[in-house]
Amino acid sequence: MDHPGSKDHHHQEAITCNWADKAWNFLTQVRQQSPLIQCITNYVSMDLMANTLLSAGASPAMIHSIQEIPDFTPLIRGLCVNVGTLTPDWLPAMKSAAALSVQLWKPWVLDPVAAGASSFRLRACLELVELKPSVIRGNGSEIIALSNASLGSSKGVDSLHGSTDAMEAAKSLAVSSGSIVAVSGAIDIITDGRRVVGAHNGVAMLQKITATGCSVTALIAAFVAVDPSNAFEATASALSVFGIAGEMGMEIANGPASLRLHLIDSLHGLDEDTVKRHVKITSLE
């Protein structure tokens, strides 16, 4: 005889198993298709972002000159725009690549780094949101700043808000923008404005390595690129897979520097059994 609540338990197990299959399938498709991902990103993140994409099986292109966008952007499978070291010179290229991607039905992902830190940065991020990104991924402070469209408290690129604090802001932003919104934190939150799931993978030490957030945004772009019509599932899967790579790397790392090294190795070496055993994505609705 089933004990009380066992049906709910089995139902949750089935949901988790389904997410595990999805996550492995996305990673497999990235490895098989090697999607070309254009990254217009900050100087700090270029190296780790490119290596993250390569280790996952994708093909990175760090092209940000506006002169090249008309020729190059039509060739890509997905675009990642990160405003980390934003200057007035870079913004037109970001907007041009995003607009062209939308025109050509190619997914693009926005990382609104420190969105509320200055009025210039917030205006730029809001202008980019108007260009209909498939996914917006940020920390709690960034998503709240964008959702409120006002200068909030933002501790540079580090978040003063937990991801769960930003859940309502994320849902509101998802509805107003039409984008999938992901909030990184101890639990990564992913929403389309209606559905909300949490990815529970990862380790705290990742926060001690610069550009890990930027890099997971690029991984999201690669996962969405292989199945643009399922951007919600792709986003949750990418966050979970990146987190698992962090967990695997942490088992042999001695600190942030060695974790950075092992993170890349672990992502490259993830196998089906490891992914399916460790994916932890749950409904937060």
Short mmCIF file of C-alpha atoms in Angstrom, two decimals:
data_model
loop_
_atom_site.label_atom_id
_atom_site.label_comp_id
_atom_site.label_asym_id
_atom_site.label_seq_id
_atom_site.Cartn_x
_atom_site.Cartn_y
_atom_site.Cartn_z
CA MET A 1 0.00 0.00 0.00
CA ASP A 2 1.30 3.47 -0.94
CA HIS A 3 2.11 5.77 1.93
CA PRO A 4 0.50 9.25 1.96
CA GLY A 5 2.10 11.59 -0.50
CA SER A 6 3.81 8.83 -2.47
CA LYS A 7 1.95 9.76 -5.65
CA ASP A 8 3.22 13.31 -5.34
CA HIS A 9 6.71 11.93 -4.73
CA HIS A 10 6.54 9.70 -7.80
CA HIS A 11 5.14 12.58 -9.85
CA GLN A 12 8.05 14.80 -8.80
CA GLU A 13 10.51 12.01 -9.63
CA ALA A 14 8.96 11.71 -13.11
CA ILE A 15 9.24 15.46 -13.67
CA THR A 16 12.90 15.42 -12.58
CA CYS A 17 13.60 12.46 -14.86
CA ASN A 18 11.97 14.31 -17.77
CA TRP A 19 14.19 17.35 -17.15
CA ALA A 20 17.25 15.11 -16.99
CA ASP A 21 16.41 13.69 -20.42
CA LYS A 22 15.87 17.19 -21.80
CA ALA A 23 19.14 18.53 -20.41
CA TRP A 24 21.14 15.62 -21.83
CA ASN A 25 19.39 16.00 -25.19
CA PHE A 26 20.26 19.71 -25.42
CA LEU A 27 23.92 19.04 -24.59
CA THR A 28 24.00 16.21 -27.14
CA GLN A 29 22.51 18.43 -29.84
CA VAL A 30 25.07 21.17 -29.12
CA ARG A 31 27.87 18.63 -29.40
CA GLN A 32 26.50 17.20 -32.63
CA GLN A 33 25.60 20.48 -34.34
CA SER A 34 28.38 22.75 -32.97
CA PRO A 35 26.25 25.90 -33.38
CA LEU A 36 28.11 29.10 -34.26
CA ILE A 37 27.47 31.60 -31.46
CA GLN A 38 28.42 35.25 -31.89
CA CYS A 39 29.43 36.86 -28.59
CA ILE A 40 29.50 40.61 -28.19
CA THR A 41 30.83 40.65 -24.67
CA ASN A 42 33.09 42.38 -22.19
CA TYR A 43 36.87 42.09 -22.20
CA VAL A 44 36.91 40.36 -18.81
CA SER A 45 34.74 37.44 -19.97
CA MET A 46 35.92 36.74 -23.51
CA ASP A 47 38.37 33.96 -22.63
CA LEU A 48 36.18 31.95 -20.26
CA MET A 49 33.08 32.48 -22.40
CA ALA A 50 34.81 31.19 -25.55
CA ASN A 51 36.29 28.22 -23.68
CA THR A 52 32.91 27.38 -22.11
CA LEU A 53 31.30 27.28 -25.56
CA LEU A 54 34.15 25.20 -27.00
CA SER A 55 34.12 22.71 -24.12
CA ALA A 56 30.36 22.26 -24.52
CA GLY A 57 30.78 21.57 -28.23
CA ALA A 58 29.67 24.92 -29.65
CA SER A 59 31.68 27.29 -31.86
CA PRO A 60 32.31 30.81 -30.48
CA ALA A 61 32.92 33.95 -32.54
CA MET A 62 33.93 37.02 -30.57
CA ILE A 63 33.02 39.52 -33.29
CA HIS A 64 31.84 42.94 -32.15
CA SER A 65 32.71 45.38 -34.93
CA ILE A 66 29.60 47.00 -36.39
CA GLN A 67 31.27 46.91 -39.81
CA GLU A 68 31.24 43.10 -39.78
CA ILE A 69 27.71 42.50 -38.53
CA PRO A 70 25.87 42.73 -41.90
CA ASP A 71 28.15 40.05 -43.36
CA PHE A 72 28.79 37.84 -40.34
CA THR A 73 25.64 37.82 -38.18
CA PRO A 74 23.49 36.15 -40.90
CA LEU A 75 25.84 33.14 -40.65
CA ILE A 76 25.37 32.50 -36.92
CA ARG A 77 22.95 30.20 -35.09
CA GLY A 78 22.67 32.40 -32.00
CA LEU A 79 23.87 35.68 -30.47
CA CYS A 80 25.00 36.50 -26.94
CA VAL A 81 25.10 40.18 -25.92
CA ASN A 82 26.79 41.10 -22.63
CA VAL A 83 27.06 44.73 -21.51
CA GLY A 84 29.77 44.24 -18.88
CA THR A 85 32.31 46.80 -20.13
CA LEU A 86 29.76 48.88 -22.00
CA THR A 87 30.82 52.02 -23.87
CA PRO A 88 28.91 54.26 -26.29
CA ASP A 89 31.07 52.81 -29.09
CA TRP A 90 29.88 49.25 -28.48
CA LEU A 91 26.16 49.85 -28.06
CA PRO A 92 25.33 50.40 -31.78
CA ALA A 93 26.97 47.08 -32.68
CA MET A 94 25.00 45.28 -29.97
CA LYS A 95 21.74 46.79 -31.18
CA SER A 96 22.54 46.14 -34.83
CA ALA A 97 23.38 42.46 -34.23
CA ALA A 98 20.31 41.97 -32.05
CA ALA A 99 17.96 43.61 -34.57
CA LEU A 100 19.42 41.57 -37.44
CA SER A 101 19.12 38.35 -35.42
CA VAL A 102 15.45 39.02 -34.76
CA GLN A 103 14.88 39.89 -38.41
CA LEU A 104 16.48 36.58 -39.47
CA TRP A 105 14.61 34.54 -36.79
CA LYS A 106 17.82 33.73 -34.92
CA PRO A 107 17.70 33.58 -31.11
CA TRP A 108 19.66 36.07 -29.08
CA VAL A 109 20.37 36.25 -25.36
CA LEU A 110 20.97 39.37 -23.23
CA ASP A 111 23.14 39.59 -20.12
CA PRO A 112 22.32 43.01 -18.55
CA VAL A 113 25.43 43.23 -16.35
CA ALA A 114 25.01 45.77 -13.50
CA ALA A 115 21.90 47.13 -15.24
CA GLY A 116 21.03 49.53 -12.43
CA ALA A 117 24.53 50.85 -11.77
CA SER A 118 24.19 53.95 -13.98
CA SER A 119 21.52 55.70 -16.00
CA PHE A 120 23.52 55.14 -19.22
CA ARG A 121 23.74 51.41 -18.56
CA LEU A 122 20.09 51.06 -17.61
CA ARG A 123 18.92 52.99 -20.70
CA ALA A 124 21.13 50.84 -22.92
CA CYS A 125 19.76 47.64 -21.38
CA LEU A 126 16.17 48.83 -21.77
CA GLU A 127 16.84 49.65 -25.44
CA LEU A 128 18.23 46.16 -25.93
CA VAL A 129 15.22 44.58 -24.19
CA GLU A 130 13.00 46.36 -26.72
CA LEU A 131 14.79 44.35 -29.42
CA LYS A 132 13.10 41.18 -28.12
CA PRO A 133 15.81 38.89 -26.77
CA SER A 134 14.83 35.22 -26.58
CA VAL A 135 16.32 35.08 -23.09
CA ILE A 136 17.44 37.63 -20.48
CA ARG A 137 19.81 36.21 -17.84
CA GLY A 138 20.98 38.24 -14.88
CA ASN A 139 21.31 38.24 -11.12
CA GLY A 140 18.56 39.41 -8.79
CA SER A 141 19.59 43.08 -8.71
CA GLU A 142 19.90 43.28 -12.50
CA ILE A 143 16.50 41.71 -13.15
CA ILE A 144 14.82 43.88 -10.51
CA ALA A 145 16.43 47.01 -11.99
CA LEU A 146 15.23 46.10 -15.48
CA SER A 147 11.77 45.14 -14.29
CA ASN A 148 11.35 48.34 -12.31
CA ALA A 149 13.06 50.33 -15.09
CA SER A 150 14.51 52.53 -12.40
CA LEU A 151 17.90 53.06 -10.76
CA GLY A 152 17.89 50.58 -7.93
CA SER A 153 20.58 49.43 -5.55
CA SER A 154 23.12 47.47 -7.52
CA LYS A 155 26.46 46.46 -6.04
CA GLY A 156 28.38 46.69 -9.29
CA VAL A 157 28.00 43.29 -10.92
CA ASP A 158 27.40 41.45 -7.62
CA SER A 159 23.83 40.99 -6.53
CA LEU A 160 22.37 42.44 -3.35
CA HIS A 161 19.16 40.51 -3.97
CA GLY A 162 18.73 36.75 -3.85
CA SER A 163 17.27 35.05 -6.91
CA THR A 164 14.05 34.18 -5.05
CA ASP A 165 13.59 37.86 -4.08
CA ALA A 166 13.58 38.61 -7.80
CA MET A 167 11.00 35.99 -8.79
CA GLU A 168 8.08 38.40 -9.12
CA ALA A 169 10.25 40.93 -10.96
CA ALA A 170 11.37 38.16 -13.33
CA LYS A 171 7.79 37.11 -14.06
CA SER A 172 6.80 40.72 -14.67
CA LEU A 173 9.78 41.29 -16.99
CA ALA A 174 9.04 38.06 -18.88
CA VAL A 175 5.46 39.20 -19.50
CA SER A 176 6.41 42.74 -20.56
CA SER A 177 9.35 41.70 -22.77
CA GLY A 178 8.12 38.40 -24.17
CA SER A 179 11.50 36.91 -23.18
CA ILE A 180 12.40 33.95 -21.04
CA VAL A 181 13.93 35.46 -17.90
CA ALA A 182 16.57 33.62 -15.84
CA VAL A 183 17.80 34.83 -12.46
CA SER A 184 21.07 33.35 -11.26
CA GLY A 185 21.51 32.66 -7.57
CA ALA A 186 21.81 29.81 -5.08
CA ILE A 187 18.78 28.52 -6.98
CA ASP A 188 18.61 29.65 -10.60
CA ILE A 189 15.08 30.75 -11.45
CA ILE A 190 13.70 30.47 -14.98
CA THR A 191 10.30 31.83 -16.03
CA ASP A 192 8.28 32.67 -19.11
CA GLY A 193 5.93 34.76 -17.00
CA ARG A 194 3.65 31.81 -16.34
CA ARG A 195 5.79 28.75 -15.68
CA VAL A 196 8.54 29.00 -13.07
CA VAL A 197 11.25 26.40 -12.46
CA GLY A 198 14.38 26.35 -10.34
CA ALA A 199 17.72 24.83 -11.29
CA HIS A 200 19.41 23.70 -8.08
CA ASN A 201 22.83 22.77 -9.45
CA GLY A 202 26.13 24.59 -8.94
CA VAL A 203 28.55 25.48 -6.15
CA ALA A 204 29.11 28.72 -4.23
CA MET A 205 32.79 28.86 -5.29
CA LEU A 206 31.69 29.73 -8.86
CA GLN A 207 30.93 33.21 -7.54
CA LYS A 208 34.66 33.64 -6.80
CA ILE A 209 35.55 33.23 -10.48
CA THR A 210 34.98 36.21 -12.74
CA ALA A 211 32.84 35.67 -15.85
CA THR A 212 31.12 32.45 -14.81
CA GLY A 213 27.76 34.22 -15.08
CA CYS A 214 28.71 35.65 -18.46
CA SER A 215 29.78 32.19 -19.60
CA VAL A 216 26.56 30.46 -18.59
CA THR A 217 24.66 33.10 -20.59
CA ALA A 218 26.69 32.07 -23.65
CA LEU A 219 25.90 28.41 -22.92
CA ILE A 220 22.21 29.33 -22.79
CA ALA A 221 22.59 30.91 -26.25
CA ALA A 222 24.10 27.65 -27.57
CA PHE A 223 21.34 25.51 -26.04
CA VAL A 224 18.60 27.81 -27.38
CA ALA A 225 20.28 27.87 -30.81
CA VAL A 226 19.74 24.13 -31.31
CA ASP A 227 16.02 24.35 -30.40
CA PRO A 228 14.77 27.97 -30.51
CA SER A 229 11.12 27.02 -30.10
CA ASN A 230 11.88 25.56 -26.65
CA ALA A 231 13.90 28.42 -25.16
CA PHE A 232 12.42 27.89 -21.69
CA GLU A 233 13.59 24.28 -21.51
CA ALA A 234 16.92 25.16 -23.15
CA THR A 235 17.62 27.89 -20.59
CA ALA A 236 16.87 25.73 -17.56
CA SER A 237 18.91 22.88 -19.04
CA ALA A 238 21.94 25.09 -19.73
CA LEU A 239 21.93 26.47 -16.18
CA SER A 240 21.67 22.97 -14.74
CA VAL A 241 24.41 21.50 -16.97
CA PHE A 242 26.80 24.38 -16.19
CA GLY A 243 26.05 23.89 -12.49
CA ILE A 244 26.78 20.16 -12.73
CA ALA A 245 30.12 20.92 -14.38
CA GLY A 246 30.84 23.19 -11.42
CA GLU A 247 29.90 20.43 -8.97
CA MET A 248 32.13 17.91 -10.74
CA GLY A 249 35.00 20.38 -10.90
CA MET A 250 34.65 21.28 -7.23
CA GLU A 251 35.26 17.65 -6.24
CA ILE A 252 38.91 17.99 -7.31
CA ALA A 253 39.47 21.77 -7.08
CA ASN A 254 41.47 23.46 -4.31
CA GLY A 255 40.06 26.94 -4.85
CA PRO A 256 38.75 29.36 -7.48
CA ALA A 257 41.71 29.11 -9.87
CA SER A 258 41.70 25.31 -10.04
CA LEU A 259 37.88 25.25 -10.18
CA ARG A 260 38.03 27.45 -13.30
CA LEU A 261 40.32 24.87 -14.89
CA HIS A 262 38.28 21.85 -13.79
CA LEU A 263 34.97 23.54 -14.73
CA ILE A 264 36.04 23.61 -18.38
CA ASP A 265 37.34 20.03 -18.26
CA SER A 266 34.19 18.79 -16.51
CA LEU A 267 31.86 20.46 -19.01
CA HIS A 268 33.81 18.88 -21.85
CA GLY A 269 33.71 15.44 -20.23
CA LEU A 270 30.10 15.27 -19.01
CA ASP A 271 28.52 11.94 -19.92
CA GLU A 272 24.91 10.83 -20.03
CA ASP A 273 24.96 9.05 -16.67
CA THR A 274 26.48 12.03 -14.85
CA VAL A 275 24.06 14.52 -16.36
CA LYS A 276 20.97 12.41 -15.76
CA ARG A 277 21.94 11.59 -12.18
CA HIS A 278 22.71 15.17 -11.19
CA VAL A 279 20.15 17.37 -12.99
CA LYS A 280 17.96 19.01 -10.39
CA ILE A 281 15.25 21.19 -11.90
CA THR A 282 11.99 21.59 -10.04
CA SER A 283 8.76 23.52 -10.44
CA LEU A 284 8.55 26.65 -8.26
CA GLU A 285 5.00 27.60 -9.20
#
